[in-house]
Amino acid sequence: MSTHEIRANTILPARREEIELHTADGLTLVGELALPLDRDPVATLVTLHPLPTHGGFMDSHVFKKASYRLPALADIAVLRFNTRGTSSPRGTSQGSFDHADGERFDVAAAIELAEFHEHPALPHRWLVGWSFGTDLTLMYGLDPAIEGAILLSPPLRWTGPEHLRDWAVDGRPLVALVPEHDDYLQPEQARERFAVVPQAEVVGIDGCKHLWVGETYVRRALDEIVARVRPGFGPLPTEWDGAVEEG
């Protein structure tokens, strides 16, 4: 059996299902669910992508690589989708960008699909937001079906003090992965802003920028995510024994 280094464009084996989400305000959103190939998942990521007006979509590279790797390497299911009005090769979600208002229905629809998915069930569901997706997570992510949340490059643009207070009162795990050279909120500022949430963990990522460009930072992001949703597992391997594809 051949051993392959896991590179930026490596696609590991998984079951990949095209999905549709149906929002309470009548829209159909498109997405994908990536599952372990021959076993049930032990945890689930519901991902919320960066700002669609600035190029964010379900294929934003950290999330796409999570879907390529985590089902095989960590038995973690990865749900990705385009928020309203967002396009990708998978298709275009109905509606139009709504400045983090109507997107509340998108978040709810994604959580609902994960909660009620069968064959297999999707256990231990965590929200993972990136940039704009972190605002959606903080604003709309306190759903009973969600165990905790991980934030990549949170700008805290739409998030208000009331949302942070809600997380503080709720007490569920909240982890912010903050690049050292982020354009919007850097680690020291993030620690000040998140200080109102006692359980919030702010992790500074040395050398990293807002977009997490480079395999070093992608691997760091995925290792940090896996460490929270599957405690005691990891770091992720950098090689794979078996067949791979290249994306």
mmCIF file of C-alpha atoms in Angstrom, residues 20-194:
data_model
loop_
_atom_site.group_PDB
_atom_site.id
_atom_site.type_symbol
_atom_site.label_atom_id
_atom_site.label_comp_id
_atom_site.label_asym_id
_atom_site.label_seq_id
_atom_site.Cartn_x
_atom_site.Cartn_y
_atom_site.Cartn_z
ATOM 1 C CA GLU A 20 -30.014 21.025 0.539
ATOM 2 C CA LEU A 21 -31.020 23.105 3.530
ATOM 3 C CA HIS A 22 -34.494 24.615 3.784
ATOM 4 C CA THR A 23 -34.829 27.802 5.784
ATOM 5 C CA ALA A 24 -37.796 28.956 7.819
ATOM 6 C CA ASP A 25 -38.200 31.926 5.475
ATOM 7 C CA GLY A 26 -38.561 29.708 2.428
ATOM 8 C CA LEU A 27 -35.100 29.501 0.846
ATOM 9 C CA THR A 28 -33.145 26.485 -0.373
ATOM 10 C CA LEU A 29 -29.428 26.504 0.371
ATOM 11 C CA VAL A 30 -26.885 24.144 -1.191
ATOM 12 C CA GLY A 31 -24.094 22.301 0.568
ATOM 13 C CA GLU A 32 -22.173 19.104 1.150
ATOM 14 C CA LEU A 33 -21.817 16.642 4.000
ATOM 15 C CA ALA A 34 -18.553 14.696 4.179
ATOM 16 C CA LEU A 35 -18.618 11.525 6.286
ATOM 17 C CA PRO A 36 -16.123 8.812 7.202
ATOM 18 C CA LEU A 37 -16.002 6.253 4.415
ATOM 19 C CA ASP A 38 -16.902 3.065 6.272
ATOM 20 C CA ARG A 39 -17.907 4.001 9.817
ATOM 21 C CA ASP A 40 -20.077 6.445 11.702
ATOM 22 C CA PRO A 41 -18.705 9.849 12.716
ATOM 23 C CA VAL A 42 -17.701 10.478 16.311
ATOM 24 C CA ALA A 43 -18.195 14.258 16.070
ATOM 25 C CA THR A 44 -19.589 16.836 13.654
ATOM 26 C CA LEU A 45 -18.535 20.253 12.399
ATOM 27 C CA VAL A 46 -21.175 22.652 11.114
ATOM 28 C CA THR A 47 -19.126 25.268 9.279
ATOM 29 C CA LEU A 48 -20.046 28.899 8.592
ATOM 30 C CA HIS A 49 -17.951 30.496 5.882
ATOM 31 C CA PRO A 50 -16.347 33.951 5.515
ATOM 32 C CA LEU A 51 -18.046 37.021 4.088
ATOM 33 C CA PRO A 52 -19.600 36.211 0.690
ATOM 34 C CA THR A 53 -19.273 39.800 -0.522
ATOM 35 C CA HIS A 54 -15.495 39.389 -0.135
ATOM 36 C CA GLY A 55 -15.108 35.940 -1.691
ATOM 37 C CA GLY A 56 -16.235 33.710 1.178
ATOM 38 C CA PHE A 57 -18.179 30.536 0.363
ATOM 39 C CA MET A 58 -18.445 26.884 1.375
ATOM 40 C CA ASP A 59 -15.196 26.107 -0.462
ATOM 41 C CA SER A 60 -13.124 28.651 1.453
ATOM 42 C CA HIS A 61 -9.893 26.733 1.753
ATOM 43 C CA VAL A 62 -9.718 25.828 5.462
ATOM 44 C CA PHE A 63 -13.223 24.375 5.361
ATOM 45 C CA LYS A 64 -12.682 22.589 2.068
ATOM 46 C CA LYS A 65 -9.520 20.988 3.459
ATOM 47 C CA ALA A 66 -11.374 20.051 6.621
ATOM 48 C CA SER A 67 -13.885 18.174 4.455
ATOM 49 C CA TYR A 68 -11.040 16.535 2.512
ATOM 50 C CA ARG A 69 -9.190 15.322 5.606
ATOM 51 C CA LEU A 70 -11.152 15.105 8.834
ATOM 52 C CA PRO A 71 -13.599 12.319 7.919
ATOM 53 C CA ALA A 72 -10.664 10.015 7.115
ATOM 54 C CA LEU A 73 -8.141 11.201 9.681
ATOM 55 C CA ALA A 74 -10.374 11.815 12.711
ATOM 56 C CA ASP A 75 -13.807 10.253 11.975
ATOM 57 C CA ILE A 76 -15.339 13.732 12.045
ATOM 58 C CA ALA A 77 -18.253 14.705 9.786
ATOM 59 C CA VAL A 78 -17.966 18.096 8.062
ATOM 60 C CA LEU A 79 -21.051 19.982 6.915
ATOM 61 C CA ARG A 80 -20.416 22.913 4.558
ATOM 62 C CA PHE A 81 -22.979 25.079 2.805
ATOM 63 C CA ASN A 82 -23.418 28.383 1.009
ATOM 64 C CA THR A 83 -25.322 30.991 2.963
ATOM 65 C CA ARG A 84 -28.109 32.860 1.173
ATOM 66 C CA GLY A 85 -27.096 34.329 -2.165
ATOM 67 C CA THR A 86 -23.677 32.637 -2.147
ATOM 68 C CA SER A 87 -22.309 30.617 -5.084
ATOM 69 C CA SER A 88 -19.714 27.864 -5.438
ATOM 70 C CA PRO A 89 -19.147 24.948 -7.843
ATOM 71 C CA ARG A 90 -21.819 23.098 -5.820
ATOM 72 C CA GLY A 91 -24.375 25.717 -6.856
ATOM 73 C CA THR A 92 -25.990 28.934 -5.677
ATOM 74 C CA SER A 93 -28.095 29.247 -2.566
ATOM 75 C CA GLN A 94 -31.354 31.132 -2.990
ATOM 76 C CA GLY A 95 -31.846 34.615 -1.607
ATOM 77 C CA SER A 96 -29.337 37.402 -1.220
ATOM 78 C CA PHE A 97 -26.759 38.497 1.318
ATOM 79 C CA ASP A 98 -28.568 40.085 4.284
ATOM 80 C CA HIS A 99 -25.821 41.622 6.418
ATOM 81 C CA ALA A 100 -26.022 38.945 9.156
ATOM 82 C CA ASP A 101 -29.772 39.373 9.665
ATOM 83 C CA GLY A 102 -31.615 36.848 7.487
ATOM 84 C CA GLU A 103 -28.614 34.544 7.838
ATOM 85 C CA ARG A 104 -30.026 33.578 11.219
ATOM 86 C CA PHE A 105 -32.359 31.273 9.291
ATOM 87 C CA ASP A 106 -29.399 29.758 7.412
ATOM 88 C CA VAL A 107 -27.632 28.901 10.650
ATOM 89 C CA ALA A 108 -30.799 27.382 12.087
ATOM 90 C CA ALA A 109 -31.358 25.263 8.966
ATOM 91 C CA ALA A 110 -27.817 23.885 9.082
ATOM 92 C CA ILE A 111 -28.080 23.009 12.752
ATOM 93 C CA GLU A 112 -31.468 21.379 12.163
ATOM 94 C CA LEU A 113 -30.109 19.192 9.369
ATOM 95 C CA ALA A 114 -27.197 18.081 11.548
ATOM 96 C CA GLU A 115 -29.438 17.417 14.532
ATOM 97 C CA PHE A 116 -31.950 15.282 12.679
ATOM 98 C CA HIS A 117 -29.720 13.581 10.123
ATOM 99 C CA GLU A 118 -30.013 9.786 10.194
ATOM 100 C CA HIS A 119 -27.976 6.963 8.691
ATOM 101 C CA PRO A 120 -25.692 8.000 10.206
ATOM 102 C CA ALA A 121 -26.543 10.243 13.121
ATOM 103 C CA LEU A 122 -24.272 13.252 13.476
ATOM 104 C CA PRO A 123 -23.162 13.372 17.121
ATOM 105 C CA HIS A 124 -21.298 15.976 19.179
ATOM 106 C CA ARG A 125 -22.120 18.906 16.923
ATOM 107 C CA TRP A 126 -19.859 21.972 17.027
ATOM 108 C CA LEU A 127 -20.146 25.204 15.087
ATOM 109 C CA VAL A 128 -16.974 26.370 13.371
ATOM 110 C CA GLY A 129 -17.148 29.899 12.010
ATOM 111 C CA TRP A 130 -14.536 31.793 10.030
ATOM 112 C CA SER A 131 -14.539 35.614 9.835
ATOM 113 C CA PHE A 132 -18.159 36.541 8.941
ATOM 114 C CA GLY A 133 -19.068 33.016 10.006
ATOM 115 C CA THR A 134 -17.844 33.802 13.534
ATOM 116 C CA ASP A 135 -20.364 36.631 13.796
ATOM 117 C CA LEU A 136 -23.122 34.251 12.724
ATOM 118 C CA THR A 137 -21.870 31.726 15.271
ATOM 119 C CA LEU A 138 -21.855 34.202 18.136
ATOM 120 C CA MET A 139 -25.170 35.784 17.180
ATOM 121 C CA TYR A 140 -27.193 32.659 16.378
ATOM 122 C CA GLY A 141 -25.243 29.618 17.541
ATOM 123 C CA LEU A 142 -26.627 29.057 21.032
ATOM 124 C CA ASP A 143 -28.880 26.234 19.953
ATOM 125 C CA PRO A 144 -29.518 23.256 22.249
ATOM 126 C CA ALA A 145 -28.201 20.912 19.543
ATOM 127 C CA ILE A 146 -24.738 22.530 19.580
ATOM 128 C CA GLU A 147 -22.071 21.552 22.122
ATOM 129 C CA GLY A 148 -19.695 24.453 21.576
ATOM 130 C CA ALA A 149 -18.136 26.773 19.028
ATOM 131 C CA ILE A 150 -14.759 27.486 17.464
ATOM 132 C CA LEU A 151 -14.022 30.844 15.854
ATOM 133 C CA LEU A 152 -11.355 31.439 13.200
ATOM 134 C CA SER A 153 -10.299 35.084 12.768
ATOM 135 C CA PRO A 154 -13.258 36.657 14.593
ATOM 136 C CA PRO A 155 -13.665 40.326 13.558
ATOM 137 C CA LEU A 156 -16.577 40.944 15.956
ATOM 138 C CA ARG A 157 -18.104 43.160 13.286
ATOM 139 C CA TRP A 158 -21.790 42.349 13.762
ATOM 140 C CA THR A 159 -21.482 40.699 17.160
ATOM 141 C CA GLY A 160 -22.779 42.928 19.944
ATOM 142 C CA PRO A 161 -22.074 42.949 23.693
ATOM 143 C CA GLU A 162 -25.407 41.227 24.237
ATOM 144 C CA HIS A 163 -24.282 38.220 22.199
ATOM 145 C CA LEU A 164 -21.093 37.839 24.212
ATOM 146 C CA ARG A 165 -23.124 38.142 27.419
ATOM 147 C CA ASP A 166 -25.408 35.374 26.211
ATOM 148 C CA TRP A 167 -22.427 33.057 25.716
ATOM 149 C CA ALA A 168 -21.095 34.006 29.145
ATOM 150 C CA VAL A 169 -24.374 33.137 30.816
ATOM 151 C CA ASP A 170 -24.786 29.940 28.806
ATOM 152 C CA GLY A 171 -21.331 28.600 29.643
ATOM 153 C CA ARG A 172 -20.790 26.409 26.587
ATOM 154 C CA PRO A 173 -17.203 26.097 25.293
ATOM 155 C CA LEU A 174 -16.050 28.931 23.059
ATOM 156 C CA VAL A 175 -12.614 28.919 21.433
ATOM 157 C CA ALA A 176 -11.224 31.797 19.348
ATOM 158 C CA LEU A 177 -8.235 31.104 17.082
ATOM 159 C CA VAL A 178 -6.826 34.559 16.423
ATOM 160 C CA PRO A 179 -4.005 35.194 13.920
ATOM 161 C CA GLU A 180 -1.088 37.270 15.152
ATOM 162 C CA HIS A 181 -1.300 39.527 12.089
ATOM 163 C CA ASP A 182 -5.068 39.602 11.645
ATOM 164 C CA ASP A 183 -6.412 42.631 9.772
ATOM 165 C CA TYR A 184 -9.370 43.112 12.116
ATOM 166 C CA LEU A 185 -8.758 41.736 15.612
ATOM 167 C CA GLN A 186 -5.387 40.580 16.918
ATOM 168 C CA PRO A 187 -4.806 38.321 19.930
ATOM 169 C CA GLU A 188 -4.379 40.955 22.642
ATOM 170 C CA GLN A 189 -7.449 42.868 21.475
ATOM 171 C CA ALA A 190 -9.377 39.611 21.254
ATOM 172 C CA ARG A 191 -8.491 38.719 24.837
ATOM 173 C CA GLU A 192 -9.861 42.072 25.953
ATOM 174 C CA ARG A 193 -13.078 41.712 23.958
ATOM 175 C CA PHE A 194 -13.696 38.106 25.027
#
